[in-house]
Coordinates of C-alpha atoms in Angstrom, one line a residue:
Chain A
M3 CA -17.6 -11.8 -21.8
I4 CA -14.4 -10.0 -22.0
S5 CA -11.2 -11.7 -22.9
P6 CA -8.5 -11.7 -20.2
Q7 CA -6.1 -8.8 -20.4
T8 CA -2.5 -9.6 -20.4
S9 CA -1.0 -8.0 -17.3
A10 CA 2.5 -6.8 -16.6
T11 CA 5.3 -8.8 -18.2
S12 CA 5.9 -12.0 -16.3
S13 CA 9.6 -11.4 -15.7
E14 CA 9.1 -8.2 -13.8
P15 CA 7.2 -8.5 -10.5
A16 CA 4.0 -6.4 -10.3
I17 CA 5.1 -4.9 -7.0
R18 CA 8.6 -4.6 -5.7
V19 CA 9.4 -3.1 -2.3
A20 CA 12.8 -2.8 -0.8
G21 CA 13.9 -1.2 2.5
L22 CA 10.6 0.8 2.7
R23 CA 10.1 3.0 5.7
K24 CA 7.6 5.5 6.8
T25 CA 8.0 7.5 10.0
F26 CA 5.5 10.1 11.3
N27 CA 6.3 12.8 13.7
V28 CA 3.5 12.9 16.2
P29 CA 3.2 15.6 18.8
V30 CA 3.4 14.4 22.4
R31 CA 2.7 16.2 25.6
E32 CA 2.0 15.4 29.2
P33 CA -1.7 15.7 30.3
G34 CA -2.8 18.9 32.0
L35 CA -3.1 22.6 31.4
R36 CA 0.5 23.5 32.2
A37 CA 1.8 21.0 29.6
A38 CA -0.7 22.3 27.1
V39 CA 0.5 25.9 27.5
R40 CA 4.1 24.7 27.4
S41 CA 3.5 22.9 24.1
L42 CA 2.3 26.2 22.5
V43 CA 5.9 27.4 22.8
H44 CA 7.9 24.3 22.5
R45 CA 6.2 21.4 20.7
E46 CA 7.7 18.0 21.4
T47 CA 7.3 15.4 18.8
R48 CA 8.0 11.7 18.9
E49 CA 9.0 9.7 15.8
V50 CA 6.7 6.8 15.1
R51 CA 7.9 4.2 12.7
A52 CA 4.7 3.1 11.0
V53 CA 6.6 1.0 8.5
D54 CA 10.1 -0.1 9.3
D55 CA 12.3 -1.4 6.6
I56 CA 10.1 -3.9 4.8
G57 CA 10.7 -5.6 1.5
F58 CA 8.8 -8.1 -0.7
E59 CA 8.0 -8.9 -4.3
I60 CA 4.5 -9.7 -5.6
G61 CA 4.2 -11.4 -9.0
A62 CA 1.6 -10.4 -11.6
G63 CA -1.7 -12.1 -10.9
E64 CA -0.9 -13.0 -7.3
V65 CA -3.4 -12.5 -4.5
V66 CA -1.6 -11.7 -1.3
G67 CA -3.1 -11.2 2.2
F68 CA -1.7 -8.5 4.3
L69 CA -2.2 -9.4 8.0
G70 CA -1.5 -7.5 11.1
P71 CA -3.2 -6.0 14.1
N72 CA -4.5 -2.5 14.1
G73 CA -1.6 0.0 13.7
A74 CA 0.7 -2.6 12.4
G75 CA 1.5 -0.6 9.3
K76 CA -0.8 -2.3 6.7
T77 CA -2.7 0.8 5.6
T78 CA 0.4 2.9 5.6
T79 CA 2.1 0.4 3.3
L80 CA -1.0 0.3 1.0
K81 CA -1.0 4.1 0.9
M82 CA 2.6 4.2 -0.1
L83 CA 2.1 1.7 -2.8
S84 CA -0.9 3.6 -4.2
G85 CA 1.0 6.9 -4.2
L86 CA -0.9 8.5 -1.4
L87 CA 2.0 8.6 1.0
Y88 CA 5.6 9.5 0.3
P89 CA 8.0 7.0 1.8
T90 CA 10.5 8.3 4.3
S91 CA 13.1 6.1 2.7
G92 CA 13.4 2.9 0.6
Q93 CA 12.0 2.0 -2.7
A94 CA 8.7 0.9 -4.1
F95 CA 7.9 0.0 -7.7
V96 CA 4.4 -0.8 -8.8
L97 CA 4.0 -2.0 -12.4
G98 CA 7.4 -0.4 -13.0
H99 CA 6.2 3.0 -11.7
V100 CA 7.3 4.9 -8.6
P101 CA 3.9 5.3 -6.9
S102 CA 4.6 8.7 -5.2
K103 CA 5.1 10.3 -8.6
R104 CA 1.3 9.6 -9.2
E105 CA 1.7 9.5 -12.9
A106 CA -1.6 9.2 -14.8
A107 CA -0.4 6.0 -16.6
F108 CA 0.1 4.5 -13.2
L109 CA -3.1 5.6 -11.5
R110 CA -5.1 4.3 -14.5
R111 CA -3.8 0.8 -13.8
I112 CA -4.5 0.6 -10.0
T113 CA -7.5 1.0 -7.7
M114 CA -7.9 1.4 -4.0
V115 CA -10.9 0.2 -2.1
M116 CA -11.4 1.2 1.5
G117 CA -14.1 -0.7 3.3
N118 CA -15.1 2.2 5.6
R119 CA -15.1 5.0 3.0
N120 CA -17.2 5.5 -0.1
Q121 CA -16.6 7.5 -3.3
L122 CA -20.0 7.2 -5.1
Q123 CA -22.5 10.0 -5.0
W124 CA -24.6 9.6 -2.0
D125 CA -27.9 10.9 -3.3
L126 CA -27.7 9.4 -6.8
P127 CA -28.1 6.0 -8.3
A128 CA -24.7 4.2 -8.7
L129 CA -25.2 4.3 -12.5
D130 CA -24.8 8.1 -12.6
S131 CA -21.6 7.8 -10.6
Y132 CA -20.3 5.1 -12.9
E133 CA -20.8 7.6 -15.8
L134 CA -18.7 10.1 -14.0
I135 CA -16.0 7.5 -13.4
R136 CA -16.1 6.7 -17.1
A137 CA -15.4 10.4 -17.9
I138 CA -12.5 10.6 -15.3
Y139 CA -10.8 7.5 -16.6
R140 CA -11.7 8.4 -20.2
L141 CA -13.1 4.9 -20.8
E142 CA -14.3 4.0 -24.3
P143 CA -18.1 3.9 -24.0
A144 CA -18.8 0.5 -25.5
A145 CA -16.1 -1.3 -23.5
F146 CA -17.2 0.6 -20.4
R147 CA -20.8 -0.6 -20.8
T148 CA -19.7 -4.2 -21.4
T149 CA -17.5 -4.2 -18.3
R150 CA -20.2 -2.5 -16.2
D151 CA -23.0 -4.8 -17.2
D152 CA -20.8 -7.8 -16.7
F153 CA -20.0 -6.7 -13.1
I154 CA -23.6 -5.9 -12.5
E155 CA -24.6 -9.3 -13.5
L156 CA -21.8 -11.0 -11.6
L157 CA -22.8 -9.3 -8.3
D158 CA -26.5 -9.4 -9.1
L159 CA -26.9 -5.7 -8.9
A160 CA -29.4 -5.0 -11.6
D161 CA -32.1 -3.5 -9.3
L162 CA -29.6 -1.8 -6.9
V163 CA -27.8 0.4 -9.4
H164 CA -31.0 2.3 -10.1
K165 CA -31.5 3.3 -6.5
P166 CA -29.9 6.2 -4.8
V167 CA -26.8 4.9 -2.9
R168 CA -28.1 6.3 0.4
N169 CA -31.0 3.9 0.2
L170 CA -28.8 0.8 0.0
S171 CA -27.7 -1.4 2.9
L172 CA -24.1 -1.4 4.0
G173 CA -23.4 -4.6 2.0
E174 CA -25.2 -3.5 -1.1
R175 CA -23.3 -0.2 -0.9
M176 CA -20.0 -2.1 -0.8
K177 CA -20.9 -4.1 -3.8
V178 CA -21.7 -1.0 -5.9
E179 CA -18.6 0.7 -4.6
I180 CA -16.4 -2.2 -5.6
V181 CA -17.9 -2.2 -9.1
G182 CA -17.2 1.5 -9.3
A183 CA -13.6 0.9 -8.2
L184 CA -13.0 -1.7 -10.9
L185 CA -14.8 -0.2 -14.0
H186 CA -11.4 0.9 -15.4
R187 CA -10.2 -2.7 -15.1
P188 CA -7.2 -2.0 -13.0
Q189 CA -4.3 -4.5 -12.9
I190 CA -3.5 -3.9 -9.3
L191 CA -6.1 -3.9 -6.5
F192 CA -5.3 -2.5 -3.1
L193 CA -8.2 -3.6 -0.9
D194 CA -8.2 -2.3 2.6
E195 CA -10.7 -4.2 4.7
P196 CA -13.2 -4.5 1.8
T197 CA -15.6 -6.6 3.8
I198 CA -15.5 -4.8 7.1
G199 CA -18.9 -4.7 8.9
L200 CA -20.6 -7.0 6.4
D201 CA -22.5 -10.1 7.2
V202 CA -21.1 -13.5 6.3
T203 CA -23.2 -14.0 3.1
M204 CA -22.2 -10.6 1.8
Q205 CA -18.5 -11.2 2.7
K206 CA -18.7 -14.4 0.6
R207 CA -20.2 -12.5 -2.3
I208 CA -17.5 -9.9 -2.3
R209 CA -14.8 -12.5 -1.9
S210 CA -16.0 -14.6 -4.8
F211 CA -16.2 -11.5 -7.0
I212 CA -12.7 -10.5 -6.2
A213 CA -11.5 -14.0 -7.0
E214 CA -13.4 -13.9 -10.3
Y215 CA -11.9 -10.6 -11.2
N216 CA -8.4 -11.9 -10.4
Q217 CA -9.0 -15.0 -12.6
R218 CA -10.4 -13.1 -15.5
Y219 CA -8.0 -10.3 -15.8
G220 CA -4.9 -11.7 -14.1
A221 CA -5.0 -8.8 -11.7
T222 CA -2.7 -8.6 -8.7
V223 CA -4.5 -8.2 -5.4
L224 CA -3.1 -7.0 -2.1
L225 CA -5.7 -7.4 0.5
T226 CA -5.9 -6.5 4.2
S227 CA -8.7 -7.9 6.3
H228 CA -9.6 -8.7 9.8
Y229 CA -11.6 -11.7 8.7
M230 CA -9.4 -14.7 8.3
A231 CA -12.1 -16.3 6.2
D232 CA -11.4 -13.6 3.5
V233 CA -7.7 -14.4 3.6
Q234 CA -8.2 -18.2 3.6
A235 CA -10.6 -18.0 0.7
L236 CA -8.5 -15.7 -1.5
C237 CA -4.8 -15.8 -0.6
R238 CA -2.3 -18.5 -1.0
R239 CA 0.4 -16.2 0.2
V240 CA 0.3 -13.9 3.2
V241 CA 2.6 -11.2 4.5
V242 CA 2.3 -10.8 8.3
I243 CA 3.3 -7.3 9.5
H244 CA 3.6 -6.2 13.1
H245 CA 5.0 -3.0 14.5
G246 CA 6.0 -2.0 11.0
K247 CA 8.1 -5.1 10.4
I248 CA 7.5 -8.2 8.4
L249 CA 7.2 -11.3 10.6
Y250 CA 6.3 -13.8 7.9
D251 CA 6.1 -13.8 4.2
G252 CA 5.1 -17.1 2.5
E253 CA 2.4 -19.5 1.9
L254 CA -0.6 -19.4 4.2
A255 CA -0.5 -23.2 4.5
Q256 CA 3.1 -23.0 5.8
L257 CA 2.3 -20.4 8.4
G258 CA 0.9 -23.0 10.7
A259 CA 4.0 -25.2 10.3
R260 CA 6.3 -22.4 11.0
F261 CA 4.6 -20.7 14.0
N262 CA 2.5 -23.4 15.4
A263 CA 4.2 -26.6 16.6
T264 CA 1.0 -28.3 17.7
K265 CA -1.8 -30.3 16.2
T266 CA -5.1 -31.3 17.8
I267 CA -6.3 -34.9 17.9
G268 CA -9.9 -35.6 18.4
V269 CA -10.8 -39.1 19.7
T270 CA -14.2 -40.8 20.2
L271 CA -13.9 -44.1 22.0
V272 CA -16.3 -47.0 21.5
D273 CA -16.8 -47.5 25.3
G274 CA -17.2 -43.8 26.3
E275 CA -14.7 -41.4 27.9
A276 CA -11.4 -42.3 29.4
D277 CA -8.4 -40.5 30.8
L278 CA -6.1 -39.8 27.9
S279 CA -3.8 -37.4 29.6
A280 CA -1.0 -39.9 29.1
Y281 CA -1.2 -39.3 25.4
G282 CA -1.1 -35.5 25.3
E283 CA -2.6 -32.3 26.8
V284 CA -6.4 -32.7 27.2
I285 CA -8.1 -29.6 26.0
S286 CA -11.7 -30.6 26.2
V287 CA -14.0 -33.6 26.9
E288 CA -17.4 -33.3 25.3
D289 CA -20.1 -35.8 24.6
G290 CA -17.6 -38.7 24.7
R291 CA -15.2 -36.9 22.4
V292 CA -11.7 -36.0 23.8
T293 CA -9.6 -33.3 22.2
L294 CA -5.9 -33.5 22.8
R295 CA -3.1 -31.1 21.9
V296 CA 0.2 -32.7 20.9
S297 CA 3.3 -31.5 19.3
R298 CA 3.3 -31.5 15.5
A299 CA 6.1 -34.0 15.2
A300 CA 4.6 -36.4 17.7
A301 CA 1.1 -36.3 16.2
P302 CA 1.4 -39.4 13.9
E303 CA 3.0 -41.5 16.6
V304 CA 0.4 -40.5 19.2
A305 CA -2.4 -41.3 16.8
A306 CA -1.0 -44.7 16.1
R307 CA -0.7 -45.5 19.8
L308 CA -4.2 -44.4 20.4
L309 CA -5.5 -46.7 17.6
R310 CA -3.4 -49.6 18.9
D311 CA -4.1 -49.2 22.6
L312 CA -7.8 -48.3 22.6
A313 CA -11.1 -49.2 20.9
V314 CA -11.4 -46.0 18.8
A315 CA -14.7 -45.2 17.0
D316 CA -13.4 -42.0 15.4
L317 CA -10.1 -40.1 15.2
T318 CA -9.1 -36.8 13.5
I319 CA -5.9 -34.9 13.3
E320 CA -6.3 -31.2 12.7
D321 CA -4.4 -27.9 12.6
P322 CA -5.6 -25.4 15.1
P323 CA -7.8 -22.6 13.7
I324 CA -5.8 -20.1 11.7
E325 CA -6.8 -17.3 14.1
D326 CA -4.9 -19.0 16.8
V327 CA -1.9 -19.4 14.6
I328 CA -2.0 -15.7 13.7
E329 CA -2.2 -14.8 17.4
R330 CA 0.9 -16.8 18.0
V331 CA 2.7 -15.0 15.2
F332 CA 1.9 -11.7 16.7
A333 CA 2.8 -12.9 20.2
S334 CA 6.2 -14.0 18.8
G335 CA 6.6 -10.6 17.2
S336 CA 5.9 -8.8 20.5
E337 CA 8.5 -10.8 22.3
A338 CA 11.2 -9.8 19.8
P339 CA 13.0 -6.7 20.9
Chain B
M11 CA -1.4 17.6 -17.0
A12 CA -3.9 20.4 -17.4
G13 CA -1.4 22.4 -19.5
R14 CA -1.4 19.9 -22.3
E15 CA -5.2 19.8 -22.5
P16 CA -6.5 23.2 -21.8
L17 CA -10.2 22.2 -22.3
R18 CA -10.0 19.2 -19.9
P19 CA -11.1 21.3 -16.8
F20 CA -14.2 22.3 -18.7
V21 CA -15.0 18.8 -19.9
L22 CA -14.8 17.6 -16.3
A23 CA -16.8 20.6 -15.0
A24 CA -19.5 19.8 -17.5
R25 CA -19.6 16.2 -16.3
F26 CA -19.8 17.3 -12.7
F27 CA -22.4 19.9 -13.6
R28 CA -24.6 17.1 -15.0
I29 CA -24.2 15.2 -11.7
G30 CA -24.9 18.3 -9.7
A31 CA -28.0 19.0 -11.8
L32 CA -29.2 15.4 -11.2
N33 CA -28.6 15.8 -7.5
E34 CA -30.3 19.1 -7.2
L35 CA -33.3 18.4 -9.4
Q36 CA -34.4 15.9 -6.8
Y37 CA -35.0 18.8 -4.4
R38 CA -37.3 21.3 -6.1
A39 CA -37.8 23.1 -2.8
N40 CA -34.2 24.2 -3.0
F41 CA -35.0 25.9 -6.2
A42 CA -37.8 27.8 -4.6
I43 CA -35.7 28.8 -1.6
Q44 CA -32.9 30.0 -3.9
V45 CA -35.3 32.1 -6.0
F46 CA -36.7 33.6 -2.7
Q47 CA -33.2 34.3 -1.4
S48 CA -32.1 35.9 -4.7
A49 CA -35.3 38.1 -4.7
I50 CA -34.7 39.3 -1.2
A51 CA -31.0 40.1 -1.9
L52 CA -31.9 41.9 -5.1
G53 CA -34.8 43.9 -3.3
T54 CA -32.5 44.9 -0.5
G55 CA -29.8 46.0 -2.9
L56 CA -32.2 48.1 -5.0
A57 CA -33.7 49.7 -1.9
V58 CA -30.2 50.7 -0.6
L59 CA -29.3 52.1 -3.9
A60 CA -32.6 54.1 -4.2
L61 CA -32.0 55.4 -0.6
V62 CA -28.5 56.7 -1.5
F63 CA -29.7 58.4 -4.7
S64 CA -32.6 60.0 -2.9
Q65 CA -29.9 62.1 -1.2
T66 CA -27.5 62.7 -4.0
T67 CA -27.1 62.2 -7.8
A68 CA -23.7 60.7 -7.9
L69 CA -21.4 58.8 -5.6
N70 CA -17.7 59.5 -6.1
G71 CA -18.4 60.0 -9.8
W72 CA -20.6 57.0 -10.3
S73 CA -24.2 57.6 -11.4
E74 CA -27.1 55.5 -10.4
P75 CA -27.3 53.3 -13.4
E76 CA -23.5 52.8 -13.2
L77 CA -23.7 51.7 -9.6
L78 CA -26.5 49.4 -10.8
V79 CA -23.9 47.8 -13.1
V80 CA -21.6 47.3 -10.1
M81 CA -24.4 45.7 -8.2
G82 CA -25.2 43.4 -11.2
V83 CA -21.6 42.3 -11.5
H84 CA -21.5 41.7 -7.7
I85 CA -24.5 39.5 -7.9
L86 CA -23.3 37.6 -11.0
M87 CA -19.8 37.0 -9.5
G88 CA -21.5 36.0 -6.2
G89 CA -23.5 33.4 -8.2
L90 CA -20.4 32.0 -9.7
I91 CA -18.7 31.8 -6.4
G92 CA -21.7 30.2 -4.8
M93 CA -22.2 27.8 -7.7
V94 CA -18.7 26.5 -8.2
I95 CA -15.9 28.0 -6.0
Q96 CA -17.4 27.9 -2.5
P97 CA -19.0 24.4 -2.6
N98 CA -15.8 22.9 -4.0
M99 CA -13.6 24.6 -1.4
V100 CA -15.9 23.6 1.5
R101 CA -15.8 20.0 0.3
L102 CA -12.1 20.1 -0.1
M103 CA -11.7 21.3 3.5
E104 CA -14.0 18.4 4.6
D105 CA -12.0 15.9 2.6
I106 CA -8.7 17.0 4.0
R107 CA -10.1 16.8 7.5
R108 CA -11.6 13.4 7.1
G109 CA -8.9 11.9 4.9
S110 CA -11.3 11.2 2.1
L111 CA -9.1 13.1 -0.4
D112 CA -7.5 9.8 -1.1
F113 CA -10.1 9.0 -3.7
V114 CA -9.3 12.1 -5.6
L115 CA -5.6 11.5 -5.5
T116 CA -5.8 8.0 -6.9
K117 CA -7.6 9.3 -10.0
P118 CA -5.6 9.6 -13.2
D119 CA -6.4 13.3 -13.7
D120 CA -5.1 16.6 -12.4
A121 CA -6.1 16.6 -8.7
Q122 CA -6.3 20.4 -8.6
V123 CA -8.8 20.4 -11.4
L124 CA -10.8 17.6 -9.8
V125 CA -11.1 19.2 -6.5
S126 CA -12.1 22.5 -8.1
V127 CA -15.0 21.3 -10.3
R128 CA -16.5 18.3 -8.6
D129 CA -19.2 20.0 -6.5
I130 CA -21.5 22.3 -8.4
Q131 CA -24.6 24.0 -6.8
V132 CA -26.9 24.2 -9.7
W133 CA -29.6 26.4 -8.2
Q134 CA -27.0 29.2 -7.5
A135 CA -27.3 29.8 -11.3
V136 CA -30.5 31.8 -10.3
D137 CA -28.1 34.4 -8.7
G138 CA -26.0 34.4 -11.9
L139 CA -29.1 35.0 -14.0
T140 CA -30.4 37.7 -11.6
G141 CA -27.0 39.5 -11.9
A142 CA -27.1 39.2 -15.7
I143 CA -30.6 40.7 -15.9
V144 CA -29.6 43.6 -13.6
I145 CA -26.5 44.3 -15.8
V146 CA -28.6 44.3 -19.0
F147 CA -31.2 46.6 -17.4
A148 CA -28.5 49.0 -16.0
V149 CA -26.7 49.1 -19.4
A150 CA -29.9 49.9 -21.1
Q151 CA -30.4 52.8 -18.6
L152 CA -26.9 54.0 -19.5
G153 CA -28.2 54.7 -23.0
G154 CA -27.0 51.5 -24.6
A155 CA -23.6 53.0 -25.1
V156 CA -21.8 49.7 -24.6
G157 CA -20.2 48.5 -27.8
L158 CA -18.8 45.1 -28.7
G159 CA -15.3 46.1 -27.6
Q160 CA -16.5 47.0 -24.2
A161 CA -18.5 43.8 -23.9
L162 CA -15.4 41.8 -24.8
L163 CA -13.3 43.7 -22.3
F164 CA -16.0 43.0 -19.7
G165 CA -15.9 39.3 -20.5
L166 CA -12.1 39.2 -20.2
A167 CA -12.1 41.2 -16.9
F168 CA -14.8 39.0 -15.5
V169 CA -12.9 35.8 -16.3
L170 CA -9.7 37.2 -14.8
G171 CA -11.7 38.3 -11.7
G172 CA -13.3 34.9 -11.4
L173 CA -9.9 33.2 -11.6
T174 CA -8.4 35.6 -9.1
I175 CA -11.2 34.9 -6.6
Y176 CA -10.8 31.1 -7.2
C177 CA -7.1 31.3 -6.5
F178 CA -7.8 33.3 -3.3
W179 CA -10.2 30.7 -2.1
L180 CA -7.9 27.8 -2.9
I181 CA -4.9 29.4 -1.3
L182 CA -6.9 29.7 2.0
T183 CA -8.4 26.2 1.7
V184 CA -5.0 24.6 1.1
G185 CA -4.2 26.0 4.6
A186 CA -6.4 23.1 5.9
F187 CA -3.4 20.8 5.2
W188 CA -1.8 22.5 8.2
V189 CA -4.6 24.0 10.2
V190 CA -7.4 21.6 10.3
R191 CA -10.3 23.9 11.1
I192 CA -10.7 26.8 8.8
D193 CA -14.5 26.7 8.3
Q194 CA -14.8 30.2 9.5
I195 CA -13.3 31.6 6.3
V196 CA -16.6 31.0 4.5
E197 CA -18.4 33.5 6.8
L198 CA -15.5 35.8 6.8
F199 CA -15.3 35.9 3.0
E200 CA -19.1 36.5 2.7
G201 CA -18.8 39.4 5.0
V202 CA -15.9 41.0 3.2
Y203 CA -17.5 40.2 -0.2
Q204 CA -20.5 42.5 0.7
S205 CA -18.1 45.5 0.4
G206 CA -17.9 44.8 -3.3
R207 CA -21.5 46.1 -3.8
W208 CA -19.8 49.5 -4.1
P209 CA -16.9 50.4 -6.4
V210 CA -13.7 50.0 -4.3
T211 CA -12.7 53.4 -5.4
I212 CA -15.1 55.0 -2.9
Y213 CA -13.2 53.5 0.0
P214 CA -10.2 55.1 1.8
G215 CA -6.8 54.2 0.3
W216 CA -5.7 51.5 2.8
L217 CA -9.0 49.7 2.3
Q218 CA -8.8 50.0 -1.4
V219 CA -5.4 48.3 -1.4
S220 CA -6.7 45.6 1.0
L221 CA -9.7 44.9 -1.2
T222 CA -7.5 44.7 -4.3
F223 CA -4.6 42.6 -3.3
L224 CA -5.5 41.0 0.1
V225 CA -9.1 40.0 -0.8
P226 CA -9.2 40.6 -4.5
I227 CA -12.7 42.0 -4.7
A228 CA -11.6 44.9 -6.8
F229 CA -10.5 42.6 -9.6
A230 CA -13.6 40.4 -9.2
V231 CA -16.3 43.2 -9.3
T232 CA -15.1 46.7 -9.7
V233 CA -12.8 46.1 -12.7
P234 CA -15.4 44.3 -14.8
A235 CA -17.9 47.0 -13.9
Q236 CA -15.3 49.6 -15.0
A237 CA -15.1 47.8 -18.4
L238 CA -18.9 48.2 -18.9
T239 CA -19.0 51.8 -17.8
G240 CA -16.1 53.0 -20.0
R241 CA -13.7 53.5 -17.0
L242 CA -11.3 50.7 -17.6
T243 CA -7.8 51.8 -18.5
L244 CA -5.4 49.4 -20.3
G245 CA -3.1 49.8 -17.3
T246 CA -5.8 48.4 -14.9
L247 CA -6.6 45.6 -17.2
A248 CA -2.9 44.7 -17.5
L249 CA -2.6 44.8 -13.8
A250 CA -5.6 42.5 -13.4
A251 CA -4.2 40.1 -16.0
G252 CA -0.7 40.1 -14.4
F253 CA -2.1 39.6 -11.0
A254 CA -4.4 36.8 -12.1
I255 CA -1.5 35.0 -13.9
G256 CA 0.9 35.5 -11.0
L257 CA -1.7 34.3 -8.5
M258 CA -2.5 31.2 -10.6
A259 CA 1.2 30.3 -10.7
F260 CA 1.5 30.7 -7.0
T261 CA -1.7 28.8 -6.3
R262 CA -0.4 25.9 -8.4
W263 CA 2.8 25.8 -6.4
W264 CA 1.0 26.2 -3.1
W265 CA -1.4 23.4 -3.9
R266 CA 1.5 21.1 -4.7
F267 CA 3.3 22.2 -1.6
G268 CA 0.1 21.4 0.4
L269 CA -0.2 18.0 -1.2
R270 CA 3.4 17.2 -0.3
R271 CA 2.5 17.9 3.2
Y272 CA -0.6 15.7 3.0
S273 CA 1.5 12.8 1.6
G274 CA 4.3 13.4 4.1
A275 CA 6.8 14.3 1.3
S276 CA 7.8 17.5 3.0
A277 CA 8.4 15.9 6.4

């Protein structure tokens, strides 16, 4: 076991972003040959704001989910924070460094995992690639071996690291990739869709490994994922981004309260089904169980009335699934000008 | 950066060489194919040389064993290009096109060094070895008149030539940041490189200048060969050194300029 590493000083946030923007100039032209020829001479470009004036702070050791539909600006933001993209304007500080300077001292303390790309040598066992990573990060051999073996044990990789990477399944490959990305024990993890395309079991495995790493080393994690299960399992806080702007930044648990004004009440009556439309909007009636949608504020009162008026065998009050809430958040973002 | 640790590129290259060896040792057939290719190339070269010297005894002042030296240097440099320079540049082009350069840029090491040493084709060493044997054989035919001084001069000229060719390749490859498809430069270079089988001094003036400053084959092959055959003047060596240093400085700047384009810093 390795003792937890003290991360960035607690007073200074690990990541601080203010007024960050990134615009891309993309060529545009009408379809057809004539337009194609015209664009040879005069190329028209359109400015696309991938990230439009965003700001947030992330404390050391926090795990934050970055949510948004495709093209919302998540990856662009991650790339700016990891020093791959130069911001058009605004400020970003990561562990006190300006990422775009790409200083070695900064790069040594971060990592980037991209679910759809791999960095390990395709034809070789992962162990050989790990040695190369050791040389690049100049890791001390003994500490490197301890970390490596620890991770291998945690993810149950003992057999896999001896096989050429090309012979591994998608999920196995992601596991050995993640180990490779964390061997230098970074304090900041930028995880871009780390579980994309994996089956549920494998997603869980990766998730619990990330959680374990965060706990052990107090590392800060910024995660994007299409799988809400990832976000729910790992992140207390989420930042929702849409069209390059932040729509919500706060606790995941509060997201529902803010954007979703409804609850669902499930009722099973002792003497079978009944018409409950007087109590709320009936969503479904199935096997004697009626599901109602009511406003969040009215939920306790409606439940009390149901219990008082009818012979209830079972009653539940639930928040709608988080996917539905997120959809509402995005819908509200689209309505905004 | 690299300046503070001059040996770092070689340390990294050695690491990647090990990985390259591990990769290639899995495919012994590649070794056989490489030996076969090198043998064919050597045989063809020797046959052409024999054909030329069946008609004449000297070519523009170069005797047969002297031209054999040129051929040896050509094969040796070709081996170095095939082993280190070309595979790395082809990979860099691919990475720029697919966006997978990100992994290199997030490493705490000089990105230019990393992209220049990470892919090493081990079996190409066969070409290098063939070239070395041809050089030794040719020098022996010259009467063994090569002293230590000349050998050192050759070493220096060869390193300068190698660096010049590397810069030439990287300058073209960085073009991929703007023009996405430049794969053809590989074939183009291979074609032009064949002209280095002969000393560039036998070509007409405009071609000599092109093969010296445009595609620096003169510095890569002819100049080191001149060192071994007692033709190298201090002026030429100084020019080779100055050109190499200037080109390296420009390449460094150009690489950073390209990276700024990649990261959108120049936009």
